mmCIF file of C-alpha atoms in Angstrom:
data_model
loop_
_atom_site.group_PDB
_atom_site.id
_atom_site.type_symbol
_atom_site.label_atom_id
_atom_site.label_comp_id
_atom_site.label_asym_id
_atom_site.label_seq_id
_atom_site.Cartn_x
_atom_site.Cartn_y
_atom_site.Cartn_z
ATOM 1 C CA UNK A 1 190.498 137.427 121.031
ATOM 2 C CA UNK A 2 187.966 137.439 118.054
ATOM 3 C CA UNK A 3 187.812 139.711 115.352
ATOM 4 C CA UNK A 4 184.276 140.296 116.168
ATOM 5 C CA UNK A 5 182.648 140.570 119.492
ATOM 6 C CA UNK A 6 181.934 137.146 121.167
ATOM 7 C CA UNK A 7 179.003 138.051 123.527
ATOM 8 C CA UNK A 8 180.075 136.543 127.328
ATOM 9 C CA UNK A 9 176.865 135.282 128.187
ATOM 10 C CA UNK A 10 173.710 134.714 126.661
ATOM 11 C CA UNK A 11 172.036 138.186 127.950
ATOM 12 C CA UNK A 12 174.278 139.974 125.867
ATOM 13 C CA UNK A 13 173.785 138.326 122.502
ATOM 14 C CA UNK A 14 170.797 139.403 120.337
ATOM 15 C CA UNK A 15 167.578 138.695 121.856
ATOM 16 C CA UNK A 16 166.669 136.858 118.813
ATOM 17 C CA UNK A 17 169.424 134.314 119.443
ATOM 18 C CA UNK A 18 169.147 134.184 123.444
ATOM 19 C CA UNK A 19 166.498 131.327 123.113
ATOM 20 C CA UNK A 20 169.384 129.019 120.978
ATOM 21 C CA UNK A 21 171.857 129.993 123.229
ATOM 22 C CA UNK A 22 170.149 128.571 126.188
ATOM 23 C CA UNK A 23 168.975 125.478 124.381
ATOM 24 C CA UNK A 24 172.504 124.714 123.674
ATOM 25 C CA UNK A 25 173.327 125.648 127.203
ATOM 26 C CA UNK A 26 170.739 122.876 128.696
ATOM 27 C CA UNK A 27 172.521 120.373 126.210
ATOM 28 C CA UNK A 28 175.542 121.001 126.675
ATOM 29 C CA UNK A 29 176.115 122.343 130.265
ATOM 30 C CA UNK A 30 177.833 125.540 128.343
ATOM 31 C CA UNK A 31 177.892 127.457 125.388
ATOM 32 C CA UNK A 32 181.227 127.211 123.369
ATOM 33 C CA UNK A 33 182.232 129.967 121.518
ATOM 34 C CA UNK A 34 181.408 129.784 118.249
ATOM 35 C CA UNK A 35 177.659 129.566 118.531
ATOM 36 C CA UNK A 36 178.545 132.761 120.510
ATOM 37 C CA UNK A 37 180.330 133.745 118.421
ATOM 38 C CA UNK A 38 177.648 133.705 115.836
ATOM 39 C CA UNK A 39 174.819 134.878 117.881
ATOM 40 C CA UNK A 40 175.966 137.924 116.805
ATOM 41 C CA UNK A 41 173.462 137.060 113.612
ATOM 42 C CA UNK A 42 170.278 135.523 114.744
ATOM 43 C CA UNK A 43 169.456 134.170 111.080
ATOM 44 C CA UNK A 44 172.887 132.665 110.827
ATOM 45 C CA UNK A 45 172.720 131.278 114.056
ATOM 46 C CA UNK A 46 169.617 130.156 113.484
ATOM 47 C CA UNK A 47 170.696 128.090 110.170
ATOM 48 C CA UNK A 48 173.743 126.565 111.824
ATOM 49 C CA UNK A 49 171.662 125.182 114.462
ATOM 50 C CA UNK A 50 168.964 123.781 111.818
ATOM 51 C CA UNK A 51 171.478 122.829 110.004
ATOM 52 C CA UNK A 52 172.992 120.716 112.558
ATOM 53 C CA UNK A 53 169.695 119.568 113.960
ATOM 54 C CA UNK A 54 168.573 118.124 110.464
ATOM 55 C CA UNK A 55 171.421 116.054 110.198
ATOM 56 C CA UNK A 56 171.682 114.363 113.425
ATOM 57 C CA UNK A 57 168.612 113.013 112.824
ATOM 58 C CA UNK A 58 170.128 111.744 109.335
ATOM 59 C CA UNK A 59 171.208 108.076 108.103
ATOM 60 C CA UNK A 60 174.995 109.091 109.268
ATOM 61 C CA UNK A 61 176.133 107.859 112.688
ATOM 62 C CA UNK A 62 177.916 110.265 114.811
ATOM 63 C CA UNK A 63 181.045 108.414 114.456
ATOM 64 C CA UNK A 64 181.157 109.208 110.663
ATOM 65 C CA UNK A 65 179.777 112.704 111.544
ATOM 66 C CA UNK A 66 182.662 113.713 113.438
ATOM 67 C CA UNK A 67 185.385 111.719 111.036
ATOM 68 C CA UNK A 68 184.227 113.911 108.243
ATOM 69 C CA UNK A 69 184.182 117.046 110.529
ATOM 70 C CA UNK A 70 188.063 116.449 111.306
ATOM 71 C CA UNK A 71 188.885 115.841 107.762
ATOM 72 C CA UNK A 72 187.524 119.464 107.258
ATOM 73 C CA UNK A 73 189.302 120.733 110.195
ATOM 74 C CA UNK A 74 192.373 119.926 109.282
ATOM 75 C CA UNK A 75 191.708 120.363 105.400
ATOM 76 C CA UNK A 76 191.375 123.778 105.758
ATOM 77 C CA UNK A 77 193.261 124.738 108.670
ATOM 78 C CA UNK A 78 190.495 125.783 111.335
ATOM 79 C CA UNK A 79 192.159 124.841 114.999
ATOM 80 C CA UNK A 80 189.169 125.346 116.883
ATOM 81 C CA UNK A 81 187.141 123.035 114.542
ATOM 82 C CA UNK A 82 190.267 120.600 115.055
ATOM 83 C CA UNK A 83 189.798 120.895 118.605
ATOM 84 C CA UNK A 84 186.453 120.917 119.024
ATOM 85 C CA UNK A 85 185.914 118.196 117.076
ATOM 86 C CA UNK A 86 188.696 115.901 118.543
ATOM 87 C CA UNK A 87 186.880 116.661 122.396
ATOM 88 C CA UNK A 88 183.877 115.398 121.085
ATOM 89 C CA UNK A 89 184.820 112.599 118.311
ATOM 90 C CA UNK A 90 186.756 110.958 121.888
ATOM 91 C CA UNK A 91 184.005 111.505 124.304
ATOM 92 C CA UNK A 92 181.161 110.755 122.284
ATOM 93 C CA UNK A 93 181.835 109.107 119.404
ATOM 94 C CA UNK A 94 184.675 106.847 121.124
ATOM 95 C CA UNK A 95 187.048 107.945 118.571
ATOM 96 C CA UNK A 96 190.178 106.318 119.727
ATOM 97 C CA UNK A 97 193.884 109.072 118.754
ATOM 98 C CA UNK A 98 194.807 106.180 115.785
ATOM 99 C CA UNK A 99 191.036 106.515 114.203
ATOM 100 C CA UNK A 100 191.339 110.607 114.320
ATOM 101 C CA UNK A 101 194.851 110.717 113.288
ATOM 102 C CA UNK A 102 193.553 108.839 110.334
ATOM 103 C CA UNK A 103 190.706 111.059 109.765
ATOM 104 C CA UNK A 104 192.980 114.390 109.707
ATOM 105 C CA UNK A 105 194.738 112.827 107.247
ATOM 106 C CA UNK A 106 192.301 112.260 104.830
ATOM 107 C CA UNK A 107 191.300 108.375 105.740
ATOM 108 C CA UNK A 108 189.784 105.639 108.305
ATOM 109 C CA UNK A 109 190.910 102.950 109.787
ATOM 110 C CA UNK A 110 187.495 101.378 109.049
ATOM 111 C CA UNK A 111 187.133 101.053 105.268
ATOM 112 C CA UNK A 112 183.189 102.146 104.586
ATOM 113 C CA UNK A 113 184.541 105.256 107.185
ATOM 114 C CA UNK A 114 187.460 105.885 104.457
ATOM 115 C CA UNK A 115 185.198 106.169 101.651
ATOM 116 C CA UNK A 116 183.390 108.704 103.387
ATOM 117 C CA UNK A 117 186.409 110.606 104.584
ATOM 118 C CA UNK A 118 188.189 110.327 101.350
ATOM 119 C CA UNK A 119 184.987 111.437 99.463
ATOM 120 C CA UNK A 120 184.723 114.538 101.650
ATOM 121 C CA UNK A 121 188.496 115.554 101.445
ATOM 122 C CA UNK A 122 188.059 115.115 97.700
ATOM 123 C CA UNK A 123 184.895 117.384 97.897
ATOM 124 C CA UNK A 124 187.164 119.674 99.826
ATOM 125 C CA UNK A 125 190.047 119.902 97.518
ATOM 126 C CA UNK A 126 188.035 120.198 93.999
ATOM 127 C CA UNK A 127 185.170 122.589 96.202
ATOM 128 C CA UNK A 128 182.402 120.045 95.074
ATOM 129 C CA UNK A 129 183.843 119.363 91.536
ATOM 130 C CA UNK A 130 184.123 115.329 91.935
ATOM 131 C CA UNK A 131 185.086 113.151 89.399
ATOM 132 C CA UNK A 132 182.058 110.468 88.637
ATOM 133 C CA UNK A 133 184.800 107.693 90.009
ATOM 134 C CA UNK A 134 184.649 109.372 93.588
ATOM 135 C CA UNK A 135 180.949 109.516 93.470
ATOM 136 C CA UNK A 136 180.978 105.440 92.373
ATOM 137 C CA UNK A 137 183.785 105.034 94.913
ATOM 138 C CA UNK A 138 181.709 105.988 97.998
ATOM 139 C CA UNK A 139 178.615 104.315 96.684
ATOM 140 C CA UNK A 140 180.702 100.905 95.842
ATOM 141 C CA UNK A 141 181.688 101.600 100.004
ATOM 142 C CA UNK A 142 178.043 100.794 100.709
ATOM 143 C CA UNK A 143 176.590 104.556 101.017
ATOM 144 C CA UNK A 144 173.026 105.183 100.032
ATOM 145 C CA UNK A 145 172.342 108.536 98.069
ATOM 146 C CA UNK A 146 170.764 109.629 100.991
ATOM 147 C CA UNK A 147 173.882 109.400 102.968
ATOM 148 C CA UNK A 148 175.701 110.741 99.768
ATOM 149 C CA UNK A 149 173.877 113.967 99.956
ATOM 150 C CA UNK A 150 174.650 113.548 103.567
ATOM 151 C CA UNK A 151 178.356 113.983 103.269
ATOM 152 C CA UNK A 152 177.967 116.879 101.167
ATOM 153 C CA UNK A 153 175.804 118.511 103.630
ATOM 154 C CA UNK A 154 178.255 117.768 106.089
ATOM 155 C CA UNK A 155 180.947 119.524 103.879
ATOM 156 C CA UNK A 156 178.568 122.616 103.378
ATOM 157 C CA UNK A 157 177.738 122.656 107.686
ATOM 158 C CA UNK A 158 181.055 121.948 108.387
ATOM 159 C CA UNK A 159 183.086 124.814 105.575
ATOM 160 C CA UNK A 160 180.584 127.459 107.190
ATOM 161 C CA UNK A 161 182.168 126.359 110.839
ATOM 162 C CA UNK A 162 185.706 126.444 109.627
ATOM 163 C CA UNK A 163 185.319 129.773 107.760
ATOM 164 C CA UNK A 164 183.706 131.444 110.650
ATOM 165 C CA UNK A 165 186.522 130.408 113.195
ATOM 166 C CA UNK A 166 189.415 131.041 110.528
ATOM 167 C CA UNK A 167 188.061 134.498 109.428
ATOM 168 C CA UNK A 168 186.853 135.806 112.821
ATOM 169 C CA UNK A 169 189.818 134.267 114.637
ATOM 170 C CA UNK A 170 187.225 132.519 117.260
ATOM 171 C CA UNK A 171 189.276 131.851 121.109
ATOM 172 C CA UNK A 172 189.175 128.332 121.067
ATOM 173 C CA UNK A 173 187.560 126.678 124.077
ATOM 174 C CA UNK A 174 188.051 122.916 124.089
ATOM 175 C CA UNK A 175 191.415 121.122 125.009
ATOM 176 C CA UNK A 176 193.761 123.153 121.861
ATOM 177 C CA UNK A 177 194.606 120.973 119.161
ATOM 178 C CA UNK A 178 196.841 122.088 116.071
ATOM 179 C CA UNK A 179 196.569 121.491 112.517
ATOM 180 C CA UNK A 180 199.242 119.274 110.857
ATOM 181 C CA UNK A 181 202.103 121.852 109.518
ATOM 182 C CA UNK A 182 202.070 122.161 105.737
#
């Protein structure tokens, strides 16, 4: 159970976030628990889904989306991120278990991919203090500064999302994956 209440179904969340909630119902077919979760603040809610929105529409396929997303899970240790993210880097971004093994550990098995991932787990460990060689790195990989400033705002989306679950203990909802033990 969460630290925090996690509202049941949309009628009991804030009014202010009901209209989210049901979006992401229609798109989904259900709600999963951390946007739920975070109904419980209609302005935070409302950023995380902006957020998110903005960059799917960015240069970065979903493939790379969700490789960088499990880098963070397992990075720093959020198991319904890890889970989450493995459900829907196999369904819809045809992840295969070698590529997302790869990508919890830091790496792709595709070599532009593994400049991204390594760029974000380096962004992870020095908490945005890169060296200019990992910035040079990722570019040399064939990444626009578009899609540079696309990682990191993958980073930013994605710490929120593994805060929120870690802090507030969010009941994980999606087949349960566990991070790699220390």
């Amino acid at each position: 159970m969460s630290r925090i209440p996690t509202p049941a179904t949309i009628d009991e969340a804030p009014e202010a976030s009901r209209p989210i909630l049901e979006t992401i119902q229609k798109q989904m077919g259900s709600v999963p628990n951390i946007f739920r979760l975070v109904s419980n603040s209609p302005a935070a809610l409302t950023g995380l889904t902006s957020l998110q929105g903005a960059l799917g529409k960015g240069k970065l396929p979903l493939a790379t989306r969700e490789r960088i997303a499990l880098a963070m899970a397992e990075a720093n240790g959020c198991d319904y991120c890890l889970s989450a993210h493995t459900f829907t880097g196999t369904k819809f971004a045809k992840l295969d278990e070698s590529e997302i093994a790869a990508n919890r550990s830091g790496t792709s098995n595709d070599p532009k991919a593994a400049a991204a991932v390594e760029f974000t787990r380096a962004l992870t460990v020095a908490r945005g203090s890169v060296a200019p060689a990992e910035i040079a790195k990722v570019r040399d990989a064939g990444y626009s500064d578009a899609e540079i400033v696309e990682i990191i705002a993958h980073v930013a989306l994605n710490t929120f999302t593994n805060y929120v679950n870690e802090a507030l203990e969010t009941e994980i909802d999606f087949p349960r994956i566990n991070r790699a033990a220390a």
